[in-house]
mmCIF file of C-alpha atoms in Angstrom:
data_model
loop_
_atom_site.group_PDB
_atom_site.id
_atom_site.type_symbol
_atom_site.label_atom_id
_atom_site.label_comp_id
_atom_site.label_asym_id
_atom_site.label_seq_id
_atom_site.Cartn_x
_atom_site.Cartn_y
_atom_site.Cartn_z
ATOM 1 C CA UNK A 7 7.730 46.971 -11.628
ATOM 2 C CA UNK A 8 6.379 45.959 -8.031
ATOM 3 C CA UNK A 9 3.146 43.756 -7.593
ATOM 4 C CA UNK A 10 0.417 44.255 -5.561
ATOM 5 C CA UNK A 11 0.880 44.505 -2.049
ATOM 6 C CA UNK A 12 -1.541 43.619 0.968
ATOM 7 C CA UNK A 13 -0.826 44.196 4.801
ATOM 8 C CA UNK A 14 -0.509 42.587 7.098
ATOM 9 C CA UNK A 15 0.235 38.904 5.820
ATOM 10 C CA UNK A 16 -2.093 37.445 8.634
ATOM 11 C CA UNK A 17 -4.007 38.660 11.400
ATOM 12 C CA UNK A 18 -5.627 37.319 14.344
ATOM 13 C CA UNK A 19 -8.661 39.428 15.666
ATOM 14 C CA UNK A 20 -11.382 38.065 18.061
ATOM 15 C CA UNK A 21 -15.201 38.734 17.726
ATOM 16 C CA UNK A 22 -16.480 41.786 18.182
ATOM 17 C CA UNK A 23 -13.545 43.882 16.939
ATOM 18 C CA UNK A 24 -12.752 45.623 13.798
ATOM 19 C CA UNK A 25 -9.823 45.166 11.285
ATOM 20 C CA UNK A 26 -8.592 47.387 8.595
ATOM 21 C CA UNK A 27 -6.469 45.767 5.679
ATOM 22 C CA UNK A 28 -4.440 47.921 3.545
ATOM 23 C CA UNK A 29 -3.861 47.196 0.252
ATOM 24 C CA UNK A 30 -1.134 49.284 -2.332
ATOM 25 C CA UNK A 31 -1.633 48.799 -6.224
ATOM 26 C CA UNK A 32 0.847 48.850 -8.648
ATOM 27 C CA UNK A 33 1.650 51.812 -9.668
ATOM 28 C CA UNK A 34 0.270 53.515 -12.086
ATOM 29 C CA UNK A 35 -2.701 51.538 -11.693
ATOM 30 C CA UNK A 36 -5.744 53.593 -10.194
ATOM 31 C CA UNK A 37 -8.570 50.973 -9.795
ATOM 32 C CA UNK A 38 -8.434 48.720 -6.534
ATOM 33 C CA UNK A 39 -10.699 45.678 -6.064
ATOM 34 C CA UNK A 40 -11.171 43.426 -3.208
ATOM 35 C CA UNK A 41 -12.332 39.944 -2.900
ATOM 36 C CA UNK A 42 -13.014 38.153 0.145
ATOM 37 C CA UNK A 43 -12.069 33.761 -0.281
ATOM 38 C CA UNK A 44 -13.118 31.202 1.852
ATOM 39 C CA UNK A 45 -13.142 27.523 1.392
ATOM 40 C CA UNK A 46 -16.973 27.404 1.420
ATOM 41 C CA UNK A 47 -17.953 30.591 -0.581
ATOM 42 C CA UNK A 48 -15.122 30.585 -3.058
ATOM 43 C CA UNK A 49 -13.959 34.140 -4.105
ATOM 44 C CA UNK A 50 -16.642 36.559 -3.802
ATOM 45 C CA UNK A 51 -16.285 40.380 -5.205
ATOM 46 C CA UNK A 52 -16.405 42.731 -2.340
ATOM 47 C CA UNK A 53 -16.143 46.390 -3.871
ATOM 48 C CA UNK A 54 -14.419 48.343 -6.467
ATOM 49 C CA UNK A 55 -12.912 51.800 -6.087
ATOM 50 C CA UNK A 56 -11.278 54.260 -8.559
ATOM 51 C CA UNK A 57 -10.369 57.671 -7.913
ATOM 52 C CA UNK A 58 -11.209 57.853 -4.319
ATOM 53 C CA UNK A 59 -14.850 56.562 -5.272
ATOM 54 C CA UNK A 60 -16.778 53.404 -4.516
ATOM 55 C CA UNK A 61 -17.771 52.103 -8.278
ATOM 56 C CA UNK A 62 -19.002 48.405 -7.998
ATOM 57 C CA UNK A 63 -20.104 46.719 -4.813
ATOM 58 C CA UNK A 64 -20.599 43.186 -3.819
ATOM 59 C CA UNK A 65 -23.384 41.353 -1.951
ATOM 60 C CA UNK A 66 -22.083 41.937 1.861
ATOM 61 C CA UNK A 67 -23.449 43.248 4.882
ATOM 62 C CA UNK A 68 -22.649 47.115 5.689
ATOM 63 C CA UNK A 69 -20.382 46.109 8.409
ATOM 64 C CA UNK A 70 -17.651 45.631 5.540
ATOM 65 C CA UNK A 71 -16.712 48.974 3.857
ATOM 66 C CA UNK A 72 -13.512 50.533 2.071
ATOM 67 C CA UNK A 73 -11.820 53.990 1.032
ATOM 68 C CA UNK A 74 -9.174 54.944 -1.916
ATOM 69 C CA UNK A 75 -6.915 57.202 -1.002
ATOM 70 C CA UNK A 76 -5.452 59.685 -3.487
ATOM 71 C CA UNK A 77 -2.345 57.779 -4.201
ATOM 72 C CA UNK A 78 -4.901 54.957 -5.209
ATOM 73 C CA UNK A 79 -3.985 52.678 -2.435
ATOM 74 C CA UNK A 80 -6.880 50.985 -0.318
ATOM 75 C CA UNK A 81 -8.278 50.139 2.776
ATOM 76 C CA UNK A 82 -11.102 47.862 4.005
ATOM 77 C CA UNK A 83 -12.331 47.630 7.460
ATOM 78 C CA UNK A 84 -14.805 45.319 9.134
ATOM 79 C CA UNK A 85 -16.184 46.268 11.936
ATOM 80 C CA UNK A 86 -17.709 44.074 14.733
ATOM 81 C CA UNK A 87 -15.952 40.774 13.456
ATOM 82 C CA UNK A 88 -17.724 37.370 12.530
ATOM 83 C CA UNK A 89 -16.139 33.964 12.784
ATOM 84 C CA UNK A 90 -17.262 33.473 9.487
ATOM 85 C CA UNK A 91 -15.514 36.589 8.490
ATOM 86 C CA UNK A 92 -12.514 34.159 9.039
ATOM 87 C CA UNK A 93 -11.110 34.396 5.190
ATOM 88 C CA UNK A 94 -8.286 35.298 3.032
ATOM 89 C CA UNK A 95 -9.073 39.076 1.218
ATOM 90 C CA UNK A 96 -7.445 39.529 -2.169
ATOM 91 C CA UNK A 97 -6.966 42.696 -2.742
ATOM 92 C CA UNK A 98 -6.591 43.298 -7.401
ATOM 93 C CA UNK A 99 -5.580 46.115 -9.345
ATOM 94 C CA UNK A 100 -5.941 47.827 -12.782
ATOM 95 C CA UNK A 101 -5.020 50.751 -14.682
ATOM 96 C CA UNK A 102 -8.450 51.516 -14.696
ATOM 97 C CA UNK A 103 -12.280 50.191 -14.424
ATOM 98 C CA UNK A 104 -13.219 50.505 -17.744
ATOM 99 C CA UNK A 105 -12.137 48.417 -20.876
ATOM 100 C CA UNK A 106 -14.643 45.352 -20.728
ATOM 101 C CA UNK A 107 -12.184 43.468 -18.946
ATOM 102 C CA UNK A 108 -9.555 44.226 -21.086
ATOM 103 C CA UNK A 109 -6.973 45.206 -18.560
ATOM 104 C CA UNK A 110 -5.780 42.362 -16.676
ATOM 105 C CA UNK A 111 -6.212 42.411 -12.889
ATOM 106 C CA UNK A 112 -3.005 41.585 -11.108
ATOM 107 C CA UNK A 113 -4.009 40.393 -7.698
ATOM 108 C CA UNK A 114 -1.837 40.294 -4.549
ATOM 109 C CA UNK A 115 -1.212 37.522 -2.434
ATOM 110 C CA UNK A 116 -3.467 38.340 0.229
ATOM 111 C CA UNK A 117 -4.332 38.556 4.267
ATOM 112 C CA UNK A 118 -5.372 36.133 5.897
ATOM 113 C CA UNK A 119 -7.654 37.238 8.277
ATOM 114 C CA UNK A 120 -8.902 34.554 11.527
ATOM 115 C CA UNK A 121 -11.875 35.436 13.686
ATOM 116 C CA UNK A 122 -11.692 33.958 17.510
ATOM 117 C CA UNK B 13 -28.229 35.339 -12.427
ATOM 118 C CA UNK B 14 -24.889 34.482 -13.973
ATOM 119 C CA UNK B 15 -22.713 31.135 -12.097
ATOM 120 C CA UNK B 16 -19.766 29.261 -12.845
ATOM 121 C CA UNK B 17 -19.305 25.341 -11.757
ATOM 122 C CA UNK B 18 -16.277 23.317 -11.468
ATOM 123 C CA UNK B 19 -17.238 20.577 -10.571
ATOM 124 C CA UNK B 20 -14.477 18.982 -9.841
ATOM 125 C CA UNK B 21 -12.913 19.660 -6.357
ATOM 126 C CA UNK B 22 -9.089 18.196 -6.707
ATOM 127 C CA UNK B 23 -7.731 16.191 -9.442
ATOM 128 C CA UNK B 24 -4.774 14.406 -9.315
ATOM 129 C CA UNK B 25 -2.358 14.058 -12.713
ATOM 130 C CA UNK B 26 0.808 12.279 -13.283
ATOM 131 C CA UNK B 27 3.775 14.675 -14.668
ATOM 132 C CA UNK B 28 3.811 14.911 -18.288
ATOM 133 C CA UNK B 29 0.505 13.769 -18.657
ATOM 134 C CA UNK B 30 -2.255 15.692 -19.469
ATOM 135 C CA UNK B 31 -4.381 17.672 -18.216
ATOM 136 C CA UNK B 32 -8.101 18.999 -18.403
ATOM 137 C CA UNK B 33 -9.720 21.158 -15.669
ATOM 138 C CA UNK B 34 -13.902 21.652 -16.626
ATOM 139 C CA UNK B 35 -15.821 24.866 -16.116
ATOM 140 C CA UNK B 36 -19.683 25.433 -16.661
ATOM 141 C CA UNK B 37 -21.136 28.544 -16.792
ATOM 142 C CA UNK B 38 -24.972 29.789 -16.700
ATOM 143 C CA UNK B 39 -25.262 32.892 -18.553
ATOM 144 C CA UNK B 40 -27.858 34.463 -21.089
ATOM 145 C CA UNK B 41 -25.669 36.495 -23.306
ATOM 146 C CA UNK B 42 -22.022 35.723 -24.596
ATOM 147 C CA UNK B 43 -19.893 35.769 -21.204
ATOM 148 C CA UNK B 44 -16.395 37.326 -20.581
ATOM 149 C CA UNK B 45 -14.843 33.977 -19.652
ATOM 150 C CA UNK B 46 -11.381 33.619 -17.636
ATOM 151 C CA UNK B 47 -8.677 30.949 -15.706
ATOM 152 C CA UNK B 48 -7.212 32.174 -12.768
ATOM 153 C CA UNK B 49 -4.202 29.948 -10.981
ATOM 154 C CA UNK B 50 -3.463 30.889 -7.655
ATOM 155 C CA UNK B 51 -0.627 28.925 -6.046
ATOM 156 C CA UNK B 52 0.069 28.170 -2.180
ATOM 157 C CA UNK B 53 0.493 31.444 -0.202
ATOM 158 C CA UNK B 54 -0.030 33.706 -3.851
ATOM 159 C CA UNK B 55 -2.746 35.728 -5.225
ATOM 160 C CA UNK B 56 -4.572 34.855 -8.435
ATOM 161 C CA UNK B 57 -2.695 35.166 -11.987
ATOM 162 C CA UNK B 58 -4.474 35.196 -15.259
ATOM 163 C CA UNK B 59 -3.762 32.575 -17.305
ATOM 164 C CA UNK B 60 -6.154 33.326 -20.115
ATOM 165 C CA UNK B 61 -9.158 35.028 -20.737
ATOM 166 C CA UNK B 62 -12.195 34.490 -23.965
ATOM 167 C CA UNK B 63 -13.927 37.546 -24.960
ATOM 168 C CA UNK B 64 -14.989 36.500 -28.505
ATOM 169 C CA UNK B 65 -13.620 35.161 -31.857
ATOM 170 C CA UNK B 66 -11.659 32.069 -31.914
ATOM 171 C CA UNK B 67 -13.421 29.516 -29.436
ATOM 172 C CA UNK B 68 -9.868 28.193 -28.810
ATOM 173 C CA UNK B 69 -7.243 30.749 -26.829
ATOM 174 C CA UNK B 70 -4.080 29.905 -25.572
ATOM 175 C CA UNK B 71 -2.677 31.613 -22.452
ATOM 176 C CA UNK B 72 0.489 31.347 -20.364
ATOM 177 C CA UNK B 73 2.439 28.381 -18.649
ATOM 178 C CA UNK B 74 1.052 26.655 -22.096
ATOM 179 C CA UNK B 75 -2.193 26.140 -21.385
ATOM 180 C CA UNK B 76 -5.483 26.668 -23.789
ATOM 181 C CA UNK B 77 -9.086 26.795 -23.458
ATOM 182 C CA UNK B 78 -11.738 26.008 -25.523
ATOM 183 C CA UNK B 79 -15.118 28.084 -25.657
ATOM 184 C CA UNK B 80 -18.095 25.266 -26.625
ATOM 185 C CA UNK B 81 -21.479 27.429 -26.422
ATOM 186 C CA UNK B 82 -23.422 24.634 -27.130
ATOM 187 C CA UNK B 83 -22.210 22.686 -24.248
ATOM 188 C CA UNK B 84 -21.746 26.350 -21.844
ATOM 189 C CA UNK B 85 -18.438 25.101 -21.416
ATOM 190 C CA UNK B 86 -14.651 26.447 -21.288
ATOM 191 C CA UNK B 87 -12.521 23.708 -20.249
ATOM 192 C CA UNK B 88 -8.946 24.368 -19.596
ATOM 193 C CA UNK B 89 -5.950 22.159 -21.046
ATOM 194 C CA UNK B 90 -2.502 21.806 -20.718
ATOM 195 C CA UNK B 91 -0.855 18.500 -23.277
ATOM 196 C CA UNK B 92 1.954 17.861 -20.591
ATOM 197 C CA UNK B 93 2.010 18.995 -17.037
ATOM 198 C CA UNK B 94 4.934 19.671 -15.164
ATOM 199 C CA UNK B 95 5.527 19.410 -11.012
ATOM 200 C CA UNK B 96 5.028 23.600 -10.756
ATOM 201 C CA UNK B 97 1.290 23.080 -12.134
ATOM 202 C CA UNK B 98 0.122 22.146 -9.031
ATOM 203 C CA UNK B 99 -2.087 24.834 -7.528
ATOM 204 C CA UNK B 100 -5.547 25.842 -7.657
ATOM 205 C CA UNK B 101 -7.736 26.851 -10.667
ATOM 206 C CA UNK B 102 -10.707 29.025 -11.169
ATOM 207 C CA UNK B 103 -12.780 29.300 -14.124
ATOM 208 C CA UNK B 104 -14.651 32.847 -13.726
ATOM 209 C CA UNK B 105 -17.111 34.315 -15.827
ATOM 210 C CA UNK B 106 -17.357 38.506 -16.124
ATOM 211 C CA UNK B 107 -20.782 40.448 -16.195
ATOM 212 C CA UNK B 108 -21.213 43.829 -17.147
ATOM 213 C CA UNK B 109 -23.942 45.539 -15.698
ATOM 214 C CA UNK B 110 -26.664 48.420 -17.088
ATOM 215 C CA UNK B 111 -24.234 50.947 -15.444
ATOM 216 C CA UNK B 112 -20.996 49.478 -17.208
ATOM 217 C CA UNK B 113 -19.775 48.179 -14.037
ATOM 218 C CA UNK B 114 -17.691 45.071 -14.241
ATOM 219 C CA UNK B 115 -17.893 41.787 -12.295
ATOM 220 C CA UNK B 116 -16.140 38.699 -11.804
ATOM 221 C CA UNK B 117 -17.728 35.756 -10.833
ATOM 222 C CA UNK B 118 -15.550 32.942 -9.841
ATOM 223 C CA UNK B 119 -16.075 28.658 -9.652
ATOM 224 C CA UNK B 120 -15.097 27.411 -6.650
ATOM 225 C CA UNK B 121 -12.023 26.196 -7.847
ATOM 226 C CA UNK B 122 -10.282 22.872 -8.661
ATOM 227 C CA UNK B 123 -7.047 22.165 -6.566
ATOM 228 C CA UNK B 124 -4.054 20.283 -8.775
ATOM 229 C CA UNK B 125 -1.805 17.716 -7.506
ATOM 230 C CA UNK B 126 0.984 16.312 -9.492
ATOM 231 C CA UNK B 127 2.113 13.223 -8.632
ATOM 232 C CA UNK B 128 5.978 12.124 -9.708
#
């Protein structure tokens, strides 16, 4: 079974631009979460989607948004990029959102975004 | 608010030596605790998790962790490290909101270097 895939793996943008990152979950997984990883702030939860609906959201500004499609693939968008948005963006999938952490999250390799 | 502290940013261990990575958490209730590993260029992989019951938890790759409520700790151990264990290790605590949403809060990570 293929793992979580993220595209692109690397991306360079300039301040003020917008960017869209894509995540394809493991087949059969319907919950997709996004995380931002930076050296200064570590791993921070962005949001979680299930059945095309956002279920959970971290403390990020409205410039960060996401969506999920009917095939469970998810995209996240960052508008008006700032230098501080440079990070590794990780996507994780699991079968369903519930289960009291019973379902293991499987992480993708991430998209490395550099903002110049 | 919950928090996770990994006091050691970087640890160097000789191959074959024992390993202990420290993790302290701050959380009012009984926490859900996790250890993840991230190899270079890879996403995070779950090593083990603790929900309740036996305070010594066995994980993959020969790792184990012990939950000590009195010390608010969940330290990761391995009796004999291998060169392939060189990676970054993250401790995380899980929170379930009043709405039933699950969210992971990660520590800042400990980078493990193995010397021959």
